[in-house]
Short mmCIF file of C-alpha atoms in Angstrom, two decimals:
data_model
loop_
_atom_site.label_atom_id
_atom_site.label_comp_id
_atom_site.label_asym_id
_atom_site.label_seq_id
_atom_site.Cartn_x
_atom_site.Cartn_y
_atom_site.Cartn_z
CA MET A 1 0.00 0.00 0.00
CA LYS A 2 2.88 2.36 0.80
CA ARG A 3 4.33 1.81 -2.67
CA VAL A 4 1.01 2.74 -4.27
CA LEU A 5 0.73 5.92 -2.20
CA MET A 6 4.28 6.91 -3.16
CA MET A 7 3.21 6.91 -6.82
CA VAL A 8 0.90 9.90 -6.23
CA PRO A 9 3.56 12.53 -5.37
CA LEU A 10 5.86 11.05 -8.01
CA LEU A 11 3.22 11.47 -10.70
CA PHE A 12 2.65 15.02 -9.49
CA LEU A 13 6.35 15.85 -9.81
CA VAL A 14 6.53 14.25 -13.25
CA SER A 15 3.53 16.19 -14.55
CA LEU A 16 4.78 19.44 -13.05
CA GLY A 17 8.26 18.96 -14.50
CA VAL A 18 6.94 18.15 -17.97
CA PHE A 19 4.57 21.11 -17.89
CA ALA A 20 7.46 23.44 -17.04
CA LEU A 21 9.75 21.97 -19.72
CA VAL A 22 7.09 22.18 -22.43
CA LEU A 23 6.79 25.91 -21.81
CA LEU A 24 10.48 26.23 -22.74
CA ILE A 25 9.96 24.75 -26.22
CA PRO A 26 10.52 27.53 -28.79
CA GLY A 27 7.50 28.78 -30.71
CA ASP A 28 3.96 29.86 -29.96
CA PRO A 29 1.21 27.36 -30.76
CA ALA A 30 -1.31 30.19 -30.85
CA ILE A 31 0.38 31.55 -33.99
CA THR A 32 0.21 28.13 -35.67
CA ILE A 33 -3.43 27.63 -34.72
CA ALA A 34 -4.48 31.13 -35.78
CA GLY A 35 -2.78 30.72 -39.16
CA GLU A 36 0.12 32.31 -40.99
CA ASN A 37 -1.90 35.35 -42.13
CA ALA A 38 -3.54 35.98 -38.76
CA THR A 39 -3.42 39.47 -37.31
CA VAL A 40 -1.99 40.30 -33.91
CA ALA A 41 -5.53 40.67 -32.58
CA GLU A 42 -6.52 37.23 -33.89
CA ILE A 43 -3.44 35.63 -32.36
CA GLU A 44 -4.15 37.33 -29.03
CA ALA A 45 -7.76 36.14 -29.17
CA THR A 46 -6.53 32.59 -29.79
CA ARG A 47 -4.21 32.81 -26.81
CA GLU A 48 -7.06 34.05 -24.64
CA ARG A 49 -9.38 31.29 -25.84
CA LEU A 50 -6.80 28.60 -25.10
CA GLY A 51 -6.00 30.06 -21.69
CA PHE A 52 -2.38 30.86 -22.51
CA ASN A 53 -2.72 34.31 -20.97
CA ASP A 54 -3.52 32.81 -17.58
CA PRO A 55 -0.68 32.48 -15.04
CA VAL A 56 1.30 29.27 -15.47
CA ILE A 57 0.20 27.90 -12.10
CA VAL A 58 -3.46 28.47 -13.05
CA GLN A 59 -2.95 26.62 -16.34
CA TYR A 60 -1.30 23.70 -14.55
CA LEU A 61 -3.91 23.44 -11.79
CA GLY A 62 -6.68 23.52 -14.37
CA TRP A 63 -5.07 20.65 -16.25
CA ALA A 64 -4.32 18.68 -13.07
CA GLY A 65 -7.87 19.03 -11.82
CA SER A 66 -9.25 17.60 -15.06
CA ALA A 67 -6.60 14.86 -15.11
CA LEU A 68 -7.78 13.59 -11.73
CA THR A 69 -11.13 12.79 -13.34
CA GLY A 70 -9.46 10.99 -16.27
CA ASP A 71 -9.73 13.95 -18.64
CA LEU A 72 -6.23 14.76 -19.93
CA GLY A 73 -7.46 17.65 -22.03
CA THR A 74 -7.95 18.24 -25.75
CA SER A 75 -5.35 18.47 -28.50
CA LEU A 76 -4.69 22.05 -29.50
CA PHE A 77 -4.54 21.16 -33.18
CA SER A 78 -6.84 18.23 -33.87
CA ASN A 79 -9.41 18.95 -31.13
CA GLU A 80 -9.12 15.24 -30.32
CA SER A 81 -9.46 14.06 -26.76
CA VAL A 82 -5.96 13.39 -25.40
CA THR A 83 -7.26 10.43 -23.41
CA GLY A 84 -8.91 8.97 -26.50
CA ALA A 85 -5.81 9.52 -28.64
CA ILE A 86 -3.58 7.79 -26.10
CA LEU A 87 -5.96 4.87 -25.63
CA GLY A 88 -6.11 4.47 -29.41
CA ARG A 89 -2.33 4.40 -29.80
CA PHE A 90 -1.41 2.63 -26.57
CA PRO A 91 -2.06 -0.95 -27.79
CA VAL A 92 0.49 -0.45 -30.58
CA THR A 93 3.26 0.69 -28.23
CA ILE A 94 2.50 -2.00 -25.67
CA SER A 95 2.50 -4.63 -28.44
CA VAL A 96 5.93 -3.49 -29.62
CA ALA A 97 7.28 -3.46 -26.06
CA ALA A 98 5.86 -6.95 -25.36
CA ALA A 99 7.33 -8.30 -28.60
CA ALA A 100 10.71 -6.79 -27.75
CA MET A 101 10.70 -8.25 -24.24
CA THR A 102 9.72 -11.66 -25.61
CA VAL A 103 12.61 -11.56 -28.08
CA ALA A 104 14.96 -10.38 -25.33
CA LEU A 105 14.04 -13.23 -22.96
CA LEU A 106 14.23 -15.86 -25.71
CA ILE A 107 17.79 -14.72 -26.41
CA ALA A 108 18.99 -13.73 -22.95
CA VAL A 109 17.89 -16.69 -20.81
CA PRO A 110 19.69 -19.44 -22.76
CA ALA A 111 22.66 -17.15 -23.51
CA GLY A 112 22.99 -16.13 -19.86
CA ILE A 113 22.77 -19.73 -18.64
CA ILE A 114 25.36 -20.94 -21.14
CA ALA A 115 27.71 -18.08 -20.29
CA ALA A 116 27.37 -18.71 -16.54
CA VAL A 117 27.88 -22.47 -16.78
CA HIS A 118 30.88 -22.14 -19.11
CA ARG A 119 32.37 -19.03 -17.53
CA GLY A 120 35.84 -18.25 -18.83
CA ARG A 121 35.52 -20.60 -21.82
CA TRP A 122 34.61 -19.88 -25.42
CA PRO A 123 30.78 -20.04 -24.99
CA ASP A 124 31.07 -17.39 -22.28
CA ARG A 125 33.36 -15.21 -24.41
CA LEU A 126 31.02 -15.55 -27.39
CA ALA A 127 27.95 -14.61 -25.33
CA THR A 128 29.81 -11.64 -23.82
CA LEU A 129 30.94 -10.49 -27.27
CA LEU A 130 27.43 -10.71 -28.70
CA ALA A 131 26.02 -8.86 -25.69
CA SER A 132 28.54 -6.06 -26.20
CA ILE A 133 27.59 -5.84 -29.87
CA GLY A 134 23.90 -5.79 -28.99
CA ILE A 135 24.37 -2.87 -26.60
CA SER A 136 26.52 -0.93 -29.06
CA MET A 137 24.25 -1.08 -32.12
CA PRO A 138 21.80 1.84 -32.51
CA ASN A 139 18.17 0.71 -32.70
CA PHE A 140 17.35 2.69 -35.82
CA TRP A 141 20.33 1.13 -37.65
CA VAL A 142 19.26 -2.39 -36.67
CA GLY A 143 15.70 -1.65 -37.79
CA ILE A 144 16.77 -0.31 -41.19
CA LEU A 145 19.10 -3.28 -41.70
CA LEU A 146 16.32 -5.73 -40.86
CA ILE A 147 13.94 -4.01 -43.27
CA ILE A 148 16.51 -4.16 -46.09
CA VAL A 149 17.34 -7.83 -45.55
CA LEU A 150 14.13 -9.44 -44.27
CA ALA A 151 11.48 -7.24 -45.90
CA LEU A 152 13.01 -6.04 -49.18
CA MET A 153 15.74 -8.47 -50.27
CA PHE A 154 13.86 -11.45 -48.81
CA PRO A 155 10.20 -10.38 -48.37
CA ILE A 156 9.49 -12.51 -45.30
CA PHE A 157 8.14 -9.88 -42.93
CA PRO A 158 6.22 -6.64 -43.61
CA ALA A 159 8.47 -3.58 -43.79
CA VAL A 160 6.03 -1.07 -42.33
CA GLY A 161 2.58 -0.90 -40.81
CA TYR A 162 0.68 -2.46 -37.93
CA THR A 163 -1.97 -5.18 -37.96
CA PRO A 164 -4.40 -5.01 -35.00
CA ILE A 165 -4.79 -8.18 -33.01
CA THR A 166 -8.49 -8.13 -33.87
CA ASP A 167 -7.51 -8.92 -37.47
CA GLY A 168 -5.85 -12.14 -36.38
CA VAL A 169 -3.27 -13.10 -33.78
CA GLY A 170 -0.95 -14.58 -36.39
CA ALA A 171 -0.87 -11.49 -38.60
CA TRP A 172 -0.51 -9.27 -35.53
CA ALA A 173 2.46 -11.25 -34.19
CA TRP A 174 4.10 -11.60 -37.63
CA GLY A 175 4.10 -7.83 -38.11
CA LEU A 176 5.81 -7.32 -34.73
CA VAL A 177 8.78 -9.61 -35.38
CA LEU A 178 11.09 -7.00 -36.91
CA PRO A 179 10.23 -4.20 -34.44
CA GLY A 180 10.57 -6.73 -31.61
CA ILE A 181 14.03 -7.81 -32.75
CA THR A 182 15.08 -4.19 -33.25
CA LEU A 183 14.25 -3.20 -29.68
CA GLY A 184 14.82 -6.58 -28.08
CA THR A 185 18.51 -7.00 -28.99
CA THR A 186 19.68 -4.25 -26.66
CA VAL A 187 17.48 -5.47 -23.82
CA ALA A 188 18.66 -9.04 -24.41
CA ALA A 189 22.27 -7.90 -24.05
CA GLU A 190 21.59 -6.24 -20.69
CA ILE A 191 19.65 -9.22 -19.32
CA THR A 192 22.30 -11.67 -20.56
CA ARG A 193 25.07 -9.85 -18.73
CA GLN A 194 23.06 -9.64 -15.52
CA LEU A 195 21.92 -13.28 -15.64
CA ARG A 196 25.45 -14.45 -16.39
CA GLY A 197 26.91 -12.77 -13.30
CA SER A 198 24.01 -13.56 -10.98
CA LEU A 199 23.70 -17.23 -11.95
CA HIS A 200 27.44 -17.76 -11.73
CA ASP A 201 27.45 -16.45 -8.15
CA VAL A 202 24.51 -18.69 -7.23
CA MET A 203 26.19 -21.76 -8.71
CA GLN A 204 29.10 -21.27 -6.30
CA GLN A 205 26.88 -21.53 -3.20
CA ASP A 206 27.10 -24.43 -0.76
CA TYR A 207 23.54 -25.69 -1.39
CA ILE A 208 24.37 -26.05 -5.08
CA ARG A 209 27.43 -28.12 -4.22
CA THR A 210 25.24 -30.23 -1.93
CA ALA A 211 22.75 -30.79 -4.74
CA ARG A 212 25.58 -31.93 -7.01
CA ALA A 213 26.89 -34.24 -4.30
CA ASN A 214 23.42 -35.80 -4.05
CA GLY A 215 23.60 -36.74 -7.70
CA LEU A 216 21.29 -34.13 -9.24
CA ARG A 217 22.06 -33.35 -12.87
CA GLY A 218 23.28 -29.89 -13.90
CA GLY A 219 20.13 -29.03 -15.83
CA VAL A 220 17.89 -29.92 -12.88
CA ILE A 221 20.04 -27.89 -10.48
CA ILE A 222 19.89 -24.83 -12.72
CA ALA A 223 16.17 -25.09 -13.35
CA LYS A 224 15.12 -25.94 -9.79
CA HIS A 225 17.61 -24.01 -7.67
CA GLY A 226 19.79 -21.76 -9.79
CA LEU A 227 17.42 -19.65 -11.86
CA LYS A 228 14.98 -18.75 -9.11
CA ASN A 229 17.70 -17.65 -6.73
CA ALA A 230 19.48 -15.71 -9.48
CA ALA A 231 16.29 -14.05 -10.68
CA VAL A 232 15.98 -11.10 -8.26
CA PRO A 233 18.65 -8.87 -9.87
CA VAL A 234 17.55 -10.05 -13.31
CA VAL A 235 13.93 -9.09 -12.65
CA THR A 236 15.17 -5.70 -11.44
CA VAL A 237 16.95 -5.16 -14.75
CA ILE A 238 13.82 -6.23 -16.64
CA GLY A 239 11.80 -3.64 -14.73
CA PHE A 240 14.30 -0.93 -15.62
CA GLN A 241 14.23 -1.98 -19.26
CA VAL A 242 10.49 -1.33 -19.52
CA GLY A 243 11.17 2.40 -19.47
CA PHE A 244 13.79 1.92 -22.18
CA LEU A 245 11.34 -0.04 -24.33
CA LEU A 246 8.64 2.60 -24.07
CA GLY A 247 11.14 5.36 -24.81
CA GLY A 248 12.88 3.43 -27.58
CA SER A 249 9.57 2.82 -29.30
CA VAL A 250 9.62 6.47 -30.41
CA ILE A 251 12.36 5.79 -32.96
CA VAL A 252 11.28 2.25 -33.80
CA GLU A 253 7.71 3.31 -34.52
CA ARG A 254 9.04 5.92 -36.93
CA VAL A 255 11.27 3.40 -38.70
CA PHE A 256 8.50 0.82 -39.13
CA GLY A 257 5.63 3.26 -39.65
CA LEU A 258 3.75 2.14 -36.54
CA PRO A 259 0.92 4.38 -35.26
CA GLY A 260 1.87 4.20 -31.60
CA LEU A 261 2.55 6.64 -28.77
CA GLY A 262 6.02 7.38 -30.11
CA ASP A 263 4.69 8.70 -33.40
CA LEU A 264 2.02 10.67 -31.54
CA ALA A 265 4.63 12.14 -29.17
CA ILE A 266 6.90 13.33 -31.98
CA ARG A 267 4.04 15.12 -33.73
CA ALA A 268 2.93 16.67 -30.44
CA VAL A 269 6.41 18.02 -29.69
CA LEU A 270 6.82 19.44 -33.20
CA GLN A 271 3.45 21.20 -32.91
CA ARG A 272 4.01 22.18 -29.28
CA ASP A 273 0.75 20.49 -28.41
CA ILE A 274 1.03 20.94 -24.64
CA PRO A 275 -1.98 18.83 -23.50
CA MET A 276 -0.93 15.92 -25.74
CA ILE A 277 2.69 15.96 -24.57
CA GLN A 278 1.60 16.20 -20.95
CA GLY A 279 -0.83 13.31 -21.29
CA ILE A 280 1.61 11.01 -23.07
CA VAL A 281 4.38 11.56 -20.51
CA VAL A 282 2.09 11.11 -17.50
CA VAL A 283 0.52 7.92 -18.87
CA THR A 284 3.94 6.51 -19.77
CA ALA A 285 5.27 7.35 -16.31
CA LEU A 286 2.25 5.66 -14.72
CA VAL A 287 2.83 2.49 -16.74
CA VAL A 288 6.50 2.39 -15.76
CA MET A 289 5.57 2.85 -12.09
CA LEU A 290 3.03 0.03 -12.25
CA ILE A 291 5.59 -2.28 -13.87
CA ASN A 292 8.15 -1.43 -11.20
CA LEU A 293 5.49 -2.04 -8.53
CA ALA A 294 4.89 -5.50 -10.01
CA VAL A 295 8.66 -6.09 -9.98
CA ASP A 296 8.84 -5.12 -6.30
CA LEU A 297 5.97 -7.47 -5.46
CA SER A 298 7.68 -10.32 -7.32
CA TYR A 299 10.65 -10.12 -4.93
CA GLY A 300 8.53 -11.70 -2.21
CA TYR A 301 7.99 -14.77 -4.38
CA LEU A 302 11.56 -15.02 -5.63
CA ASN A 303 13.16 -14.35 -2.24
CA PRO A 304 11.10 -15.27 0.88
CA LYS A 305 13.46 -13.19 3.04
CA VAL A 306 12.22 -10.05 1.32
CA ARG A 307 8.61 -11.04 2.05
CA GLN A 308 9.43 -11.64 5.70
CA GLN A 309 11.19 -8.29 6.04
CA GLY A 310 8.25 -6.49 4.34
#
């Protein structure tokens, strides 16, 4: 319960910080809305209508009061409900993030186990090398390379676009393969490195040696004793990577032409659409907080000592 209550002031600080930073973006949206040929009087009337002439604190409190009821405001340019726009785009971004995390775990878990078991030998060196490469490669470069090879040269996957899950799970998943690989490689590298170190430390513990002395096979020891005890720092890294996935989707959605929150955020920043920017950041921050809350709660299952201390 304490963790949930701590989210309230944190969300307040996030929204206040974003509101202040947006005001520093060059340009006046009132001029854009009024039109290029608008007179000074028309621009001033637009500012008055939008509430831009009110003190900053009044503008923020007005937005915050509406946000508490679930109303994140209205886009300055499309007159679209910010809440509706985010809900419409959110499934795309979450789908990309889920695909990326799936790819990351499919790569990182076996790679981390192999590296930990064969530490210091060539499988470990190979896994470490690949992890370093995965961290070093820019996401947009990986995405463009995948499009060239797997969508243009060999038309296996779609190059751009998004298929809603309502049109078929298979088509939905197939269209997320390339974006998932693009984002998932960097996450896989981070998880691999963490799992490698954590699992290696666990495998040196006395209870592991006892299990070996009792005749248990290596695979059974890793699956039954090793992974669970090595999972706490790994789960922590996974929680941190959620924020990276949501942030990284901005570029990936542009590369693959996906109509997600990233694409919406870029357009909002370019137009200085204050309510839209504010809503996107607050919703994203809330999702990251909820994921981290779930990570914290998982510690009690993975490590009973944490549950007893809590």
